[in-house]
Amino acid sequence: MDHGHHHHHHAHAPSEPPPPPEEVDHWTCPMHPEVIQDGPGSCPKCGMALEPVRATAGDTENPELRDMTRRLVFAAVFTVPLLVVSMGDMLPGQPLSSLLSPRGRVFAELALATPVCLWAAWPFYERAVASLKHRSLNMFTLIGLGVSVAYVYSLGAALAPGLFPPSFREHGEVAVYFEASGVIVTLILLGQVLELRARSRTSQAIRALLDMQATTARRVDDDGEERDVPLEEVRVGDRLRVRPGEKIPVDGVVLEGASAVDESMVTGEPIPAAKGEGDAVIGSTLNGSGGLLMRAERVGADTLLSRIVDMVSQAQRSRAPIQRLADVVSGYFVPTVIGVALLTFALWAAFGPEPRMAHALINAVAVLIIACPCALGLATPISIMVATGKGASLGVLFKDAEAIEVMRQVDTLVVDKTGTLTEGRPKLMSVEAEDEAGLLRLAASLERGSEHPLAEAIVAGARDRGVAPAEVSGFESVTGKGVRGAVDGRAVALGNAAMMAAEGVDVGPLAQRAEALRAEGQTVMFVAVDGAAAGLVGVADPIKESTPEAIRALHEEGLRVVMLTGDSETTARAVARALDIDEVIAGVLPDQKADVVGRLQEGGAIVAMAGDGVNDAPALARAQVGIAMGTGTDVAMESAGVTLVQGDLRAIVRARRLSRATLANIKQNLFFAFAYNAAGVPVAAGALYPFFGLLLSPMFAAAAMSFSSVSVITNALWLRRVEV
């Protein structure tokens, strides 16, 4: 492919501004992600066809595939008659030998093989030359060498047979191998086409996600007019109407209405999620039977779906550590193979049966062709591509290939309690006083002025119990202790034991009750009215429904679960007991989380850390695998190796099983690729000849080589069906 012509496939609506400059159509190599160029072509290092950097919706055909398919058809049209002519005498009735003299037949073969070996095989020669220029020998070095040797030799034999010494002649004729070179080219092209087609299937998962995108949105203007607008025109803050059964156009928040939304395509969670006023909705998920009015919060490239697609495309291009092994091997492999081919030639030329040189040449070519390590190069990237796509459909996003590889070795899972094991929103659990409604009214009135999350829980709890707050005067908040102010002309203080001590209030009578509630995992705050203890309120962060089952599944996977929390020891123990958690580290400040992870690692643990806040980022980065829970913060997603869209711990088990399946798959692939080449080379070199009189023709070598890449790809595509 020449680089003069750039192919740009942009599906941009004319109304849209042109894409920013860095959005040129970049293509990259699955094996060498550092290779990036404009427009399609082949990789200068390994000769593999490049892939587009950004996946696009719909089936965009790879121009490389189109080109190879054309060459394959062309080659096949010439190769079939070529085989017929070359086998002339073996056909019943020998129709050809009566038509063509032996010389005539040689020229017929020459005429049929030349277009195949010159035009159809041209990309192979280009890539072989490129590999020499870049000093990075690869499969195309071997193919180019093999095909050109066979063809050039046959060409010489056809045009100037007189120049060849007797060691090339059988029954006085110089044998030609046009049919071998033609068939080799055709089979290798077939392998390339099958491989490229399979590679396009590996990004099916991303394409499926992209095809789910909504295309229009129904915008509600300020005067209440509704009209359909293309998705590109939706801006942050727009009010959008979502009717039953429609796709939610962009990420946003429900303003009014209630419905259940099927989010399985993004989260992998089959049960539709109930949505009401104030709930977040994800673009491109499917609305159920209720109508919603929503406000757009994230549009265009910022929507969750776009970010998922970006993450998956990036992960598919990253390199797995296990691939370094394959790279090192193939670096030595090609020169070794060329050495073996030369040795084969030398041995046959010295000790082989007559015609010695002809045998030597053809066996050397067979060695070059069969040893081709293309399957070796594909083994890892193909599995990684399938696995990342599969993960995305389960709501598990891997940031890179390394995360997939390491995930299966993890033996310790560190979880942050708040928002990971629990809902992350505190709830009012208990009110204890002589007059509960009265106490709650005072507490809620006072807390209305406070920003603290516990305050929110008390206010919401009062609202749910139908208690209306009153006006407050002289409100002040005492950091780390509590709040105070005047309600209905009475001095009210609400806070922890330190606050009560500062106010001079004796909480003795309430102390025992408070301790009991703490043991249940509640955070207790005392309320004093006019300097006397009046009662207490208990707030707790409820445990997510899915958590107990998740912890059970994690234990079955053999993981040790360690809970980190800033809460007091008592509260933390209560939660750990309820959930059967192996180890609790309480009273951890946000900036100490990374150190705790480091300590566990020093003890020899391979740690995965699951968390969702900004303050978890350093710990996520420190762990061998950082797991960002949910569509939490972007910072967490950036520093985590795995993001769980749903924020459900059960998905960690899925991620781990997928990791295991993927590595098993890669190892099978590498075995296929190696075993094939290793077994094929000696046979091609003629190792079986002395014992069985068996020789492997270069045609079979080419078939075997193509078959090895195809078997590797087929095996990798099996990963899509793995149950996790």
mmCIF file with all atom_site columns, N, CA, C and O in Angstrom, residues 309-327:
data_model
loop_
_atom_site.group_PDB
_atom_site.id
_atom_site.type_symbol
_atom_site.label_atom_id
_atom_site.label_alt_id
_atom_site.label_comp_id
_atom_site.label_asym_id
_atom_site.label_entity_id
_atom_site.label_seq_id
_atom_site.pdbx_PDB_ins_code
_atom_site.Cartn_x
_atom_site.Cartn_y
_atom_site.Cartn_z
_atom_site.occupancy
_atom_site.B_iso_or_equiv
_atom_site.pdbx_formal_charge
_atom_site.auth_seq_id
_atom_site.auth_comp_id
_atom_site.auth_asym_id
_atom_site.auth_atom_id
_atom_site.pdbx_PDB_model_num
ATOM 1  N N  . VAL A 1 309 ? -16.024 3.052   25.354 1.00 0.00 ? 309 VAL A N  1
ATOM 2  C CA . VAL A 1 309 ? -15.481 2.668   24.053 1.00 0.00 ? 309 VAL A CA 1
ATOM 3  C C  . VAL A 1 309 ? -14.014 3.081   23.955 1.00 0.00 ? 309 VAL A C  1
ATOM 4  O O  . VAL A 1 309 ? -13.168 2.319   23.500 1.00 0.00 ? 309 VAL A O  1
ATOM 5  N N  . ASP A 1 310 ? -13.701 4.287   24.448 1.00 0.00 ? 310 ASP A N  1
ATOM 6  C CA . ASP A 1 310 ? -12.306 4.741   24.427 1.00 0.00 ? 310 ASP A CA 1
ATOM 7  C C  . ASP A 1 310 ? -11.413 3.835   25.263 1.00 0.00 ? 310 ASP A C  1
ATOM 8  O O  . ASP A 1 310 ? -10.331 3.463   24.850 1.00 0.00 ? 310 ASP A O  1
ATOM 9  N N  . MET A 1 311 ? -11.911 3.504   26.471 1.00 0.00 ? 311 MET A N  1
ATOM 10 C CA . MET A 1 311 ? -11.107 2.660   27.350 1.00 0.00 ? 311 MET A CA 1
ATOM 11 C C  . MET A 1 311 ? -10.849 1.304   26.723 1.00 0.00 ? 311 MET A C  1
ATOM 12 O O  . MET A 1 311 ? -9.754  0.767   26.779 1.00 0.00 ? 311 MET A O  1
ATOM 13 N N  . VAL A 1 312 ? -11.903 0.740   26.118 1.00 0.00 ? 312 VAL A N  1
ATOM 14 C CA . VAL A 1 312 ? -11.748 -0.580  25.516 1.00 0.00 ? 312 VAL A CA 1
ATOM 15 C C  . VAL A 1 312 ? -10.779 -0.504  24.337 1.00 0.00 ? 312 VAL A C  1
ATOM 16 O O  . VAL A 1 312 ? -9.902  -1.350  24.186 1.00 0.00 ? 312 VAL A O  1
ATOM 17 N N  . SER A 1 313 ? -10.913 0.536   23.503 1.00 0.00 ? 313 SER A N  1
ATOM 18 C CA . SER A 1 313 ? -10.013 0.618   22.338 1.00 0.00 ? 313 SER A CA 1
ATOM 19 C C  . SER A 1 313 ? -8.578  0.750   22.821 1.00 0.00 ? 313 SER A C  1
ATOM 20 O O  . SER A 1 313 ? -7.661  0.173   22.238 1.00 0.00 ? 313 SER A O  1
ATOM 21 N N  . GLN A 1 314 ? -8.377  1.521   23.892 1.00 0.00 ? 314 GLN A N  1
ATOM 22 C CA . GLN A 1 314 ? -7.016  1.694   24.403 1.00 0.00 ? 314 GLN A CA 1
ATOM 23 C C  . GLN A 1 314 ? -6.475  0.380   24.950 1.00 0.00 ? 314 GLN A C  1
ATOM 24 O O  . GLN A 1 314 ? -5.334  0.016   24.700 1.00 0.00 ? 314 GLN A O  1
ATOM 25 N N  . ALA A 1 315 ? -7.332  -0.319  25.694 1.00 0.00 ? 315 ALA A N  1
ATOM 26 C CA . ALA A 1 315 ? -6.892  -1.579  26.291 1.00 0.00 ? 315 ALA A CA 1
ATOM 27 C C  . ALA A 1 315 ? -6.539  -2.585  25.211 1.00 0.00 ? 315 ALA A C  1
ATOM 28 O O  . ALA A 1 315 ? -5.585  -3.339  25.327 1.00 0.00 ? 315 ALA A O  1
ATOM 29 N N  . GLN A 1 316 ? -7.314  -2.578  24.120 1.00 0.00 ? 316 GLN A N  1
ATOM 30 C CA . GLN A 1 316 ? -7.058  -3.554  23.064 1.00 0.00 ? 316 GLN A CA 1
ATOM 31 C C  . GLN A 1 316 ? -5.710  -3.312  22.415 1.00 0.00 ? 316 GLN A C  1
ATOM 32 O O  . GLN A 1 316 ? -5.130  -4.201  21.824 1.00 0.00 ? 316 GLN A O  1
ATOM 33 N N  . ARG A 1 317 ? -5.218  -2.089  22.511 1.00 0.00 ? 317 ARG A N  1
ATOM 34 C CA . ARG A 1 317 ? -3.940  -1.796  21.855 1.00 0.00 ? 317 ARG A CA 1
ATOM 35 C C  . ARG A 1 317 ? -2.750  -1.912  22.797 1.00 0.00 ? 317 ARG A C  1
ATOM 36 O O  . ARG A 1 317 ? -1.629  -1.723  22.390 1.00 0.00 ? 317 ARG A O  1
ATOM 37 N N  . SER A 1 318 ? -3.039  -2.215  24.080 1.00 0.00 ? 318 SER A N  1
ATOM 38 C CA . SER A 1 318 ? -1.917  -2.256  25.010 1.00 0.00 ? 318 SER A CA 1
ATOM 39 C C  . SER A 1 318 ? -1.251  -3.626  24.938 1.00 0.00 ? 318 SER A C  1
ATOM 40 O O  . SER A 1 318 ? -1.827  -4.570  24.428 1.00 0.00 ? 318 SER A O  1
ATOM 41 N N  . ARG A 1 319 ? -0.045  -3.712  25.469 1.00 0.00 ? 319 ARG A N  1
ATOM 42 C CA . ARG A 1 319 ? 0.693   -4.972  25.352 1.00 0.00 ? 319 ARG A CA 1
ATOM 43 C C  . ARG A 1 319 ? 0.671   -5.728  26.666 1.00 0.00 ? 319 ARG A C  1
ATOM 44 O O  . ARG A 1 319 ? 0.887   -5.160  27.705 1.00 0.00 ? 319 ARG A O  1
ATOM 45 N N  . ALA A 1 320 ? 0.443   -7.032  26.574 1.00 0.00 ? 320 ALA A N  1
ATOM 46 C CA . ALA A 1 320 ? 0.477   -7.847  27.784 1.00 0.00 ? 320 ALA A CA 1
ATOM 47 C C  . ALA A 1 320 ? 1.927   -8.237  28.069 1.00 0.00 ? 320 ALA A C  1
ATOM 48 O O  . ALA A 1 320 ? 2.671   -8.501  27.143 1.00 0.00 ? 320 ALA A O  1
ATOM 49 N N  . PRO A 1 321 ? 2.298   -8.284  29.355 1.00 0.00 ? 321 PRO A N  1
ATOM 50 C CA . PRO A 1 321 ? 3.670   -8.688  29.683 1.00 0.00 ? 321 PRO A CA 1
ATOM 51 C C  . PRO A 1 321 ? 4.039   -10.043 29.063 1.00 0.00 ? 321 PRO A C  1
ATOM 52 O O  . PRO A 1 321 ? 5.160   -10.238 28.631 1.00 0.00 ? 321 PRO A O  1
ATOM 53 N N  . ILE A 1 322 ? 3.074   -10.947 28.986 1.00 0.00 ? 322 ILE A N  1
ATOM 54 C CA . ILE A 1 322 ? 3.362   -12.285 28.462 1.00 0.00 ? 322 ILE A CA 1
ATOM 55 C C  . ILE A 1 322 ? 3.801   -12.192 27.000 1.00 0.00 ? 322 ILE A C  1
ATOM 56 O O  . ILE A 1 322 ? 4.466   -13.068 26.476 1.00 0.00 ? 322 ILE A O  1
ATOM 57 N N  . GLN A 1 323 ? 3.429   -11.081 26.342 1.00 0.00 ? 323 GLN A N  1
ATOM 58 C CA . GLN A 1 323 ? 3.779   -10.964 24.935 1.00 0.00 ? 323 GLN A CA 1
ATOM 59 C C  . GLN A 1 323 ? 5.263   -10.668 24.747 1.00 0.00 ? 323 GLN A C  1
ATOM 60 O O  . GLN A 1 323 ? 5.821   -10.956 23.704 1.00 0.00 ? 323 GLN A O  1
ATOM 61 N N  . ARG A 1 324 ? 5.870   -10.074 25.779 1.00 0.00 ? 324 ARG A N  1
ATOM 62 C CA . ARG A 1 324 ? 7.303   -9.778  25.644 1.00 0.00 ? 324 ARG A CA 1
ATOM 63 C C  . ARG A 1 324 ? 8.066   -11.060 25.353 1.00 0.00 ? 324 ARG A C  1
ATOM 64 O O  . ARG A 1 324 ? 9.006   -11.081 24.575 1.00 0.00 ? 324 ARG A O  1
ATOM 65 N N  . LEU A 1 325 ? 7.606   -12.128 25.992 1.00 0.00 ? 325 LEU A N  1
ATOM 66 C CA . LEU A 1 325 ? 8.218   -13.429 25.758 1.00 0.00 ? 325 LEU A CA 1
ATOM 67 C C  . LEU A 1 325 ? 8.144   -13.785 24.274 1.00 0.00 ? 325 LEU A C  1
ATOM 68 O O  . LEU A 1 325 ? 9.146   -14.118 23.645 1.00 0.00 ? 325 LEU A O  1
ATOM 69 N N  . ALA A 1 326 ? 6.931   -13.671 23.725 1.00 0.00 ? 326 ALA A N  1
ATOM 70 C CA . ALA A 1 326 ? 6.730   -14.000 22.315 1.00 0.00 ? 326 ALA A CA 1
ATOM 71 C C  . ALA A 1 326 ? 7.599   -13.109 21.428 1.00 0.00 ? 326 ALA A C  1
ATOM 72 O O  . ALA A 1 326 ? 8.150   -13.557 20.422 1.00 0.00 ? 326 ALA A O  1
ATOM 73 N N  . ASP A 1 327 ? 7.722   -11.824 21.828 1.00 0.00 ? 327 ASP A N  1
ATOM 74 C CA . ASP A 1 327 ? 8.518   -10.895 21.022 1.00 0.00 ? 327 ASP A CA 1
ATOM 75 C C  . ASP A 1 327 ? 9.991   -11.281 21.024 1.00 0.00 ? 327 ASP A C  1
ATOM 76 O O  . ASP A 1 327 ? 10.650  -11.277 19.990 1.00 0.00 ? 327 ASP A O  1
#
